[in-house]
């Protein structure tokens, strides 16, 4: 019995913007339990007194001089676009229209 | 000597020997590059190490370097030595897919910093190597473009994710290659193909232009057939890059000098720590036996062997499989069908941007990528973030503390690189956890940011290569080169040459030119 339900997988897949087939939802519902098991083991040692490390080497405020650099040519950038129009990316409708 | 014998001789040279021959003008870069292109044409039908071969571009670079050398220009020591680049690294003008259908046919408009450095030094780029999709895997079985085969046994995996780079180097298709290592993707393929792979200190090589999987873990590095060759490539691609805010703003450690010093074979006074937690249960008998023999070698060379304990390493795999998917789910959000790569419209209903994203990602991502993105999205979703990602980050702290304590007792740490030799295709494909266990010994270094090297240290009972891992403190990459070169020299004098001399001859296809 999985801890993470099919509905939960479908909800997360929607958040991740991945259309899944029914058989994929079924399979992932079984496989995602691994995360629950991992967290159970980790909670043995990840106690409140241990600080979190987000980055392997400590770094603070990495700045560089604010010097303009030449941008990529527009045609190079658009060359890989699925669709382009008037020197811009052409994308499907973003807002709902009635 | 026939043409194919000549090709054979050139492709068997190390990068440093090739560089000497080019410098002495006993060989041209066009000859060296053509020999490797011929070898690729002859064996890659079986190996499938390359996703794209850049014949014209490589020969043009080679001809240019030859002309400059002829004109007496001062060139980089590796100028004219051909190289292969993992397909997760963007190359201007050369297709870059990261092993994914979602990027099939995409040609990047810019070069990764490490590619800029390779091009500036005049190394002809032979092509782009196969890999698990977005570097997610340990076998190349998750590539959208077919498996890469292990040159030692075509029924077996070449490791992953960088199986293409490792197989290309092991199969004498290239003397040098670039890999990337998030949890072991340079070192584990090195171990199972009998090659050398190095993950530098996190930040040692720029990540600008690497298609990111987990940004706090990813690191690019050399894939070669010798420790010295790895050092030469490491110094070429390493060093500060203002385009990567996590790049280390300090000189690259003197890894070439360390490799040369190590090769003299004196390790007196060096303390080698054996990590207790990275041995025993789960490690194949032949892997453990070769490891113990290598420890004896190191002792003979004057090193002092001490045992160290890193109890938190037990939790490294669990922490890794929370942090990596979480970061990957965020990094892979950019593959949405809007600006580059695949765009798929939904089969029915309104064609909105949001629905196109879902359809594109559903069609363009393979199973393992979907699995990890959904796992990561779950771990980062409201209500779970602190318990999942936050807790895993605490384990990182514990692992760093273990490393700090261990490096107080030892100058370098050692373990087998991978618990087993190369397994057969399909053996672990349906069991993600078994697949993940391949990386149990390599993952701690990524979580702590310390450098790691794998070098071949013999054959297991099954006749397949075994890897020996050396870990050093952050920014002390030179130490592992010293130890690695010393061990390599001792082992090769015992074997009477490199381990790869024992690999079976690959079937070659006669080519018409």
XYZ file of C-alpha atoms in Angstrom:
611
model
C 0.000 0.000 0.000
C 1.518 3.298 -0.998
C 1.600 6.273 1.312
C 1.464 8.613 -1.643
C -1.864 8.243 -3.426
C -2.601 8.359 -7.137
C -4.440 11.651 -6.565
C -1.372 13.097 -4.883
C 0.842 12.058 -7.818
C -1.628 13.617 -10.272
C -1.699 16.832 -8.222
C 2.116 17.077 -8.105
C 2.406 16.236 -11.814
C 0.063 19.141 -12.549
C 2.252 21.426 -10.402
C 5.284 20.199 -12.376
C 3.425 20.737 -15.698
C 3.919 17.171 -16.870
C 0.993 15.398 -18.542
C 1.099 11.785 -17.342
C -0.678 8.790 -18.794
C -2.788 6.697 -16.408
C -0.188 3.909 -16.320
C 2.522 6.429 -15.445
C 0.473 7.751 -12.526
C -0.008 4.199 -11.253
C 3.688 3.388 -11.459
C 4.841 6.626 -9.841
C 2.367 6.247 -6.966
C 4.295 3.104 -6.022
C 7.742 4.546 -6.604
C 7.392 7.849 -4.776
C 7.178 6.062 -1.446
C 10.962 5.939 -1.546
C 10.938 9.586 -0.491
C 8.897 8.786 2.605
C 11.328 6.046 3.574
C 14.299 8.345 3.003
C 12.855 11.030 5.189
C 12.120 8.527 7.948
C 15.788 7.482 8.028
C 17.096 11.033 7.803
C 14.920 12.263 10.651
C 16.958 9.996 12.969
C 19.887 12.408 12.638
C 18.513 15.674 11.182
C 17.667 17.087 14.569
C 16.791 20.669 15.490
C 20.315 21.488 16.716
C 21.938 20.713 13.335
C 22.183 23.721 11.018
C 21.329 23.239 7.338
C 23.999 23.500 4.638
C 22.716 24.819 1.332
C 26.023 25.091 -0.403
C 29.201 22.991 -0.292
C 31.624 25.890 0.167
C 30.742 28.986 2.172
C 30.215 31.991 -0.104
C 28.882 35.436 0.689
C 27.859 38.275 -1.594
C 29.494 37.345 -4.855
C 29.583 40.556 -6.848
C 31.191 41.593 -10.082
C 31.681 45.036 -11.569
C 28.593 46.290 -13.332
C 30.107 46.333 -16.814
C 27.761 45.843 -19.766
C 28.568 42.911 -22.016
C 27.358 42.371 -25.569
C 24.155 40.286 -25.592
C 23.716 37.355 -27.963
C 22.429 38.370 -31.410
C 18.633 38.124 -31.534
C 18.681 35.836 -34.579
C 21.017 33.364 -32.796
C 18.723 33.241 -29.791
C 15.594 32.786 -31.884
C 17.202 30.146 -34.110
C 16.270 27.407 -31.618
C 12.744 28.655 -30.904
C 9.814 26.384 -31.758
C 8.084 29.425 -33.286
C 9.064 33.074 -33.789
C 7.401 36.213 -35.037
C 8.766 39.726 -35.638
C 12.027 39.022 -33.828
C 10.282 37.609 -30.760
C 9.339 34.199 -29.336
C 5.826 33.282 -30.432
C 3.990 31.436 -27.644
C 0.465 30.057 -27.258
C -2.250 32.070 -25.544
C -1.283 32.785 -21.937
C -4.449 34.271 -20.426
C -7.904 32.761 -20.707
C -10.078 34.429 -23.344
C -13.807 34.397 -23.541
C 52.417 -0.372 -41.773
C 48.815 -0.326 -43.067
C 46.458 2.572 -42.508
C 44.529 0.792 -39.787
C 47.702 -0.129 -37.869
C 48.760 3.488 -38.034
C 45.352 4.589 -36.716
C 45.686 2.047 -33.941
C 49.072 3.364 -32.855
C 47.996 6.995 -32.788
C 44.742 6.339 -30.926
C 46.556 4.335 -28.265
C 48.817 7.240 -27.318
C 48.082 9.129 -24.120
C 47.159 12.798 -24.456
C 50.522 13.835 -23.026
C 52.399 11.617 -25.533
C 50.242 12.951 -28.363
C 51.042 16.477 -27.204
C 54.789 15.682 -27.266
C 54.570 14.191 -30.768
C 52.728 17.295 -31.974
C 55.285 19.574 -30.325
C 58.161 17.608 -31.910
C 56.345 17.723 -35.262
C 56.567 13.943 -35.693
C 52.765 14.061 -35.986
C 50.276 16.706 -37.109
C 46.990 17.488 -35.424
C 45.166 16.672 -38.668
C 46.723 13.173 -38.584
C 45.883 12.709 -34.908
C 42.334 14.002 -35.343
C 41.717 11.920 -38.496
C 42.999 8.785 -36.734
C 40.433 9.273 -33.960
C 37.635 10.073 -36.431
C 38.521 6.856 -38.282
C 38.446 4.910 -35.057
C 35.017 6.389 -34.238
C 33.769 5.384 -37.700
C 35.162 1.881 -37.166
C 33.872 1.084 -33.665
C 31.119 3.491 -32.685
C 28.459 1.532 -34.543
C 28.849 -0.960 -31.695
C 29.746 1.353 -28.819
C 27.284 4.231 -29.466
C 29.460 6.528 -27.358
C 28.806 9.535 -29.610
C 25.518 11.319 -30.242
C 27.134 13.671 -32.737
C 30.504 13.532 -34.522
C 31.880 16.928 -35.574
C 34.140 15.749 -38.413
C 34.451 18.992 -40.379
C 34.791 21.276 -37.354
C 37.409 19.024 -35.712
C 39.531 18.805 -38.850
C 39.286 22.572 -39.394
C 40.541 23.228 -35.854
C 43.324 20.689 -36.356
C 44.439 22.286 -39.631
C 44.421 25.719 -38.012
C 46.565 24.511 -35.089
C 49.001 22.820 -37.490
C 49.348 26.064 -39.484
C 49.909 28.113 -36.338
C 52.469 25.644 -35.062
C 54.234 25.679 -38.425
C 54.342 29.492 -38.213
C 56.138 29.199 -34.884
C 53.263 30.457 -32.724
C 53.372 29.736 -28.983
C 50.589 27.205 -28.352
C 48.902 25.611 -25.343
C 50.620 22.324 -24.361
C 47.477 20.373 -25.368
C 46.915 22.280 -28.638
C 45.931 19.891 -31.399
C 45.032 16.982 -29.074
C 41.442 15.927 -29.857
C 38.766 15.759 -27.183
C 35.156 14.550 -26.765
C 32.583 16.546 -24.795
C 29.628 15.173 -22.846
C 26.366 16.252 -24.415
C 25.222 18.051 -21.254
C 27.747 20.817 -21.995
C 26.616 23.460 -24.493
C 28.717 23.896 -27.634
C 28.045 26.761 -30.017
C 27.170 25.406 -33.446
C 27.154 21.728 -32.351
C 23.892 19.960 -31.434
C 23.405 19.577 -27.680
C 20.653 17.313 -26.347
C 21.673 16.230 -22.820
C 20.433 12.823 -23.958
C 16.825 14.077 -24.115
C 14.162 14.108 -26.819
C 13.069 17.490 -25.511
C 16.302 19.026 -26.863
C 16.659 16.900 -30.000
C 18.123 19.020 -32.801
C 18.829 22.054 -30.586
C 21.999 23.957 -31.493
C 23.158 26.246 -28.657
C 23.913 29.893 -29.466
C 26.844 30.021 -27.007
C 29.720 27.986 -25.563
C 30.102 26.799 -21.984
C 33.119 28.456 -20.345
C 35.019 25.170 -20.318
C 34.330 24.775 -24.057
C 35.579 28.317 -24.676
C 38.811 27.333 -22.907
C 39.114 24.122 -24.929
C 38.588 26.037 -28.164
C 40.983 28.828 -27.169
C 43.671 26.211 -26.446
C 43.144 24.659 -29.890
C 41.829 21.183 -29.001
C 39.726 19.785 -31.867
C 36.293 18.735 -30.538
C 35.534 15.292 -31.996
C 31.900 15.304 -30.976
C 29.333 15.028 -28.202
C 29.050 11.937 -26.033
C 26.016 9.937 -24.966
C 24.638 10.060 -21.434
C 21.621 9.285 -19.286
C 18.929 11.890 -19.990
C 19.864 15.130 -18.185
C 22.581 13.111 -16.414
C 20.008 11.115 -14.430
C 21.320 7.569 -14.207
C 24.253 5.233 -13.696
C 24.180 3.194 -16.920
C 23.218 5.350 -19.987
C 20.073 3.201 -20.151
C 18.104 6.391 -19.558
C 19.465 8.078 -22.697
C 16.722 8.853 -25.222
C 19.160 7.820 -27.960
C 20.095 4.259 -27.019
C 22.583 2.667 -24.611
C 26.323 3.153 -24.808
C 28.143 -0.204 -24.590
C 31.060 -0.983 -22.310
C 34.169 -1.641 -24.469
C 35.150 -4.466 -22.077
C 31.887 -6.351 -22.735
C 29.245 -5.048 -25.131
C 26.457 -6.644 -23.066
C 27.334 -4.477 -20.092
C 26.763 -0.881 -18.995
C 29.570 1.677 -19.331
C 28.384 3.423 -16.167
C 26.553 6.692 -16.060
C 25.568 9.241 -16.484
C 28.796 9.898 -18.416
C 28.999 6.447 -19.995
C 29.601 7.945 -23.446
C 32.682 9.899 -22.389
C 34.115 6.919 -20.473
C 33.464 4.457 -23.315
C 34.933 6.875 -25.894
C 38.159 7.112 -23.909
C 38.276 3.391 -23.004
C 37.534 2.444 -26.630
C 40.388 4.666 -27.952
C 37.945 6.928 -29.794
C 39.327 9.945 -27.924
C 42.342 10.474 -25.647
C 40.458 13.035 -23.555
C 36.834 13.699 -22.687
C 34.770 15.998 -20.510
C 32.377 14.570 -17.934
C 30.098 16.003 -15.279
C 29.601 14.554 -11.813
C 26.550 15.237 -9.618
C 26.627 12.016 -7.577
C 29.379 10.028 -9.298
C 28.735 10.436 -13.041
C 32.443 10.895 -13.833
C 33.921 8.487 -11.278
C 31.568 5.468 -11.537
C 31.853 5.241 -15.367
C 35.617 5.547 -14.887
C 35.578 2.597 -12.493
C 33.554 0.265 -14.718
C 35.456 1.090 -17.945
C 39.022 1.038 -16.563
C 39.586 4.765 -17.102
C 40.523 7.750 -14.933
C 37.811 10.210 -13.909
C 38.104 13.263 -11.701
C 35.463 15.382 -10.016
C 37.279 18.572 -8.992
C 36.406 20.564 -5.868
C 32.945 22.114 -6.258
C 33.554 25.476 -7.952
C 36.922 24.396 -9.351
C 35.586 24.261 -12.919
C 32.969 26.732 -14.132
C 29.395 25.449 -14.408
C 28.475 28.183 -16.917
C 27.026 26.403 -19.935
C 26.415 23.065 -18.194
C 22.768 22.055 -18.496
C 22.169 21.913 -14.762
C 20.741 18.951 -12.882
C 21.437 19.849 -9.218
C 23.257 23.159 -9.056
C 24.717 22.687 -5.577
C 26.232 19.322 -6.582
C 27.132 19.485 -10.314
C 30.798 19.685 -11.261
C 32.589 19.136 -14.594
C 35.911 17.345 -14.843
C 38.338 15.271 -16.902
C 37.850 11.742 -18.268
C 41.140 10.201 -19.461
C 43.322 7.085 -19.567
C 46.010 8.368 -17.189
C 46.311 10.493 -14.072
C 48.724 12.905 -15.774
C 46.319 13.401 -18.698
C 43.536 14.177 -16.222
C 45.765 16.762 -14.541
C 46.611 18.426 -17.869
C 42.932 18.715 -18.771
C 41.989 19.808 -15.235
C 44.391 22.763 -15.413
C 43.040 23.716 -18.843
C 39.338 23.819 -17.880
C 39.725 24.895 -14.231
C 39.900 28.342 -12.695
C 37.707 31.300 -11.881
C 34.861 32.361 -14.148
C 32.862 35.529 -13.437
C 29.886 33.914 -15.237
C 29.527 31.374 -12.413
C 28.910 32.924 -8.995
C 29.943 29.680 -7.268
C 33.279 29.535 -9.107
C 36.316 29.566 -6.779
C 38.224 32.841 -7.142
C 41.662 31.329 -6.520
C 44.356 29.756 -8.705
C 43.801 26.109 -9.746
C 45.778 23.778 -7.447
C 49.023 22.591 -9.092
C 47.643 19.253 -10.188
C 50.076 18.635 -13.074
C 53.101 19.149 -10.831
C 51.477 16.895 -8.212
C 50.868 14.139 -10.784
C 54.498 14.321 -11.954
C 55.766 14.261 -8.392
C 53.475 11.348 -7.491
C 54.690 9.317 -10.453
C 58.156 9.200 -8.841
C 56.506 6.881 -6.328
C 57.395 8.384 -2.973
C 54.472 8.714 -0.549
C 56.529 8.827 2.669
C 54.742 10.673 5.446
C 51.380 10.652 3.670
C 48.416 9.495 5.746
C 45.771 7.541 3.818
C 42.412 7.140 5.567
C 40.249 4.112 4.799
C 36.583 5.014 5.234
C 35.078 2.236 7.331
C 31.528 2.865 6.093
C 32.520 2.446 2.424
C 33.397 -1.230 2.484
C 32.086 -4.627 3.521
C 28.494 -5.585 2.847
C 27.328 -4.895 -0.699
C 30.864 -4.729 -2.105
C 31.715 -7.499 -4.584
C 34.522 -9.801 -3.356
C 36.803 -8.986 -6.303
C 36.286 -5.256 -5.715
C 37.250 -5.591 -2.044
C 40.265 -7.774 -2.887
C 41.673 -5.255 -5.395
C 41.071 -2.480 -2.877
C 43.045 -4.268 -0.164
C 45.901 -4.938 -2.591
C 46.029 -1.264 -3.528
C 46.251 -0.327 0.140
C 49.274 -2.634 0.395
C 50.802 -0.891 -2.639
C 50.324 2.492 -0.982
C 51.946 1.171 2.195
C 54.885 -0.102 0.141
C 55.246 3.392 -1.346
C 55.646 4.787 2.157
C 52.099 5.861 3.029
C 50.648 5.315 6.478
C 47.218 3.635 6.382
C 44.711 4.651 9.051
C 41.053 3.757 9.487
C 38.551 6.595 9.740
C 34.847 6.501 10.492
C 32.260 8.711 8.789
C 28.990 7.540 10.349
C 26.818 10.102 8.539
C 27.796 8.651 5.160
C 25.114 6.043 5.885
C 22.541 8.781 5.310
C 24.201 10.307 2.231
C 22.161 8.370 -0.316
C 18.889 9.369 1.362
C 19.893 13.029 1.535
C 21.093 12.965 -2.054
C 17.818 11.539 -3.331
C 15.961 14.440 -1.710
C 18.316 17.291 -2.643
C 19.057 16.211 -6.216
C 15.428 15.814 -7.401
C 14.434 19.027 -5.622
C 17.089 21.040 -7.423
C 16.501 19.177 -10.702
C 12.761 19.893 -10.642
C 13.568 23.592 -10.435
C 16.366 23.518 -13.046
C 14.305 21.554 -15.560
C 11.396 24.025 -15.378
C 12.968 25.888 -18.302
C 12.171 23.013 -20.688
C 8.650 24.233 -21.304
C 8.357 24.337 -25.102
C 8.374 28.133 -25.233
C 11.866 29.324 -26.203
C 13.828 26.293 -27.422
C 13.551 22.594 -27.991
C 10.430 20.529 -28.475
C 6.910 22.031 -28.507
C 3.933 19.676 -28.422
C 0.321 20.828 -28.513
C -2.301 18.991 -26.471
C -4.201 16.351 -28.428
C -7.530 18.014 -27.653
C -8.953 21.088 -25.948
C -7.702 24.678 -25.969
C -4.068 25.368 -26.933
C -2.896 27.513 -24.019
C 0.705 28.001 -22.919
C 0.080 26.025 -19.727
C -1.424 23.078 -21.594
C 1.361 23.147 -24.178
C 3.905 22.980 -21.355
C 2.236 19.893 -19.893
C 1.984 18.168 -23.266
C 5.577 19.071 -24.228
C 7.064 17.850 -20.956
C 4.880 14.731 -20.968
C 6.085 13.834 -24.460
C 9.681 15.093 -24.228
C 10.875 13.739 -20.854
C 11.744 10.077 -20.318
C 10.577 7.965 -17.366
C 13.491 8.660 -15.019
C 13.326 12.425 -15.612
C 9.591 12.468 -14.916
C 10.177 10.412 -11.809
C 12.802 12.773 -10.405
C 11.012 16.003 -11.360
C 7.826 14.801 -9.678
C 9.769 13.573 -6.640
C 11.480 16.954 -6.408
C 8.299 18.933 -6.925
C 6.712 16.924 -4.119
C 9.673 17.540 -1.790
C 9.524 21.275 -2.449
C 5.736 21.680 -2.367
C 3.984 23.689 0.333
C 4.021 21.983 3.701
C 6.866 19.592 2.875
C 9.794 21.898 2.156
C 11.248 22.087 5.677
C 10.709 18.429 6.474
C 12.239 17.190 3.198
C 14.701 19.579 1.585
C 15.512 21.238 4.934
C 16.249 17.933 6.689
C 18.392 16.709 3.811
C 20.448 19.886 4.043
C 21.111 19.129 7.695
C 22.579 15.785 6.659
C 24.938 17.728 4.403
C 26.222 19.520 7.485
C 26.782 16.192 9.253
C 28.629 14.772 6.255
C 30.849 17.838 6.079
C 31.634 17.429 9.781
C 32.563 13.784 9.183
C 34.887 14.812 6.370
C 36.476 17.503 8.555
C 37.113 14.991 11.339
C 38.474 12.396 8.896
C 40.793 14.889 7.208
C 42.189 15.798 10.622
C 43.490 12.218 10.790
C 44.347 11.608 7.133
C 45.614 13.603 4.144
C 43.404 11.711 1.682
C 40.534 9.251 2.062
C 40.131 6.127 -0.068
C 37.445 3.566 -0.927
C 36.344 1.425 -3.840
C 34.701 3.779 -6.387
C 31.699 1.535 -7.011
C 30.525 -1.531 -5.088
C 30.450 -3.779 -8.164
C 31.902 -4.086 -11.653
C 29.799 -3.303 -14.741
C 26.418 -5.028 -14.651
C 24.388 -6.223 -17.642
C 21.876 -4.061 -19.444
C 18.419 -4.337 -17.935
C 19.658 -5.849 -14.683
C 18.761 -2.845 -12.521
C 16.477 -0.882 -14.819
C 13.284 -1.818 -12.976
C 14.756 -1.250 -9.544
C 15.710 2.429 -9.117
C 17.061 1.815 -5.600
C 19.479 -0.887 -6.772
C 20.589 1.497 -9.527
C 21.116 4.305 -7.014
C 23.328 2.076 -4.814
C 26.016 2.304 -7.517
C 26.707 5.795 -6.279
C 26.880 5.017 -2.570
C 30.639 5.651 -2.357
C 30.759 8.657 -4.668
C 27.823 10.746 -3.381
C 29.376 11.979 -0.072
C 31.996 13.988 -2.011
C 29.302 15.845 -3.968
C 27.319 16.643 -0.815
C 30.440 18.079 0.843
C 31.955 19.658 -2.290
C 35.288 17.848 -1.891
C 37.238 16.526 -4.914
C 37.320 12.856 -5.892
C 39.231 10.716 -8.374
C 38.702 7.192 -9.663
C 41.536 5.260 -11.256
C 41.632 1.630 -12.430
C 43.219 -0.719 -9.886
C 42.769 -4.115 -11.480
C 40.261 -6.658 -12.711
C 37.703 -8.422 -10.565
C 37.131 -12.202 -10.659
C 34.772 -11.641 -13.600
C 37.598 -10.069 -15.654
C 36.035 -6.602 -15.519
C 37.766 -3.429 -14.303
C 37.579 -2.138 -10.739
C 38.019 1.495 -9.635
C 39.907 2.960 -6.677
C 38.565 6.241 -5.276
C 40.716 8.956 -3.699
C 39.085 11.906 -1.918
C 40.888 15.063 -0.769
C 39.847 18.141 1.209
C 38.202 21.012 -0.703
C 40.737 22.952 -2.820
C 43.420 20.299 -2.206
C 42.821 18.499 -5.503
C 46.590 18.213 -5.979
C 46.818 15.639 -3.158
C 44.686 13.072 -4.970
C 46.724 13.545 -8.138
C 49.907 12.836 -6.201
C 48.496 9.670 -4.634
C 46.738 8.596 -7.845
C 49.856 8.971 -9.982
C 51.960 7.044 -7.453
C 49.479 4.166 -7.287
C 49.028 4.148 -11.075
C 52.792 3.910 -11.652
C 53.145 1.036 -9.170
C 50.155 -0.851 -10.585
C 51.205 -0.406 -14.220
C 54.710 -1.614 -13.502
C 53.114 -4.764 -12.046
C 50.779 -5.202 -15.038
C 53.465 -4.368 -17.601
C 51.396 -1.494 -19.004
C 48.005 0.202 -18.653
C 45.043 -1.941 -17.573
C 43.265 -1.104 -20.849
C 45.868 -3.252 -22.679
C 43.955 -6.199 -21.242
C 40.648 -5.092 -22.783
C 39.394 -7.176 -25.714
C 39.909 -5.817 -29.242
C 36.752 -4.180 -30.548
C 35.279 -5.352 -33.818
C 36.054 -2.721 -36.444
C 34.089 -1.822 -39.520
C 36.287 -1.242 -42.583
C 35.573 2.225 -43.782
C 35.514 3.457 -47.319
C 37.198 6.823 -47.708
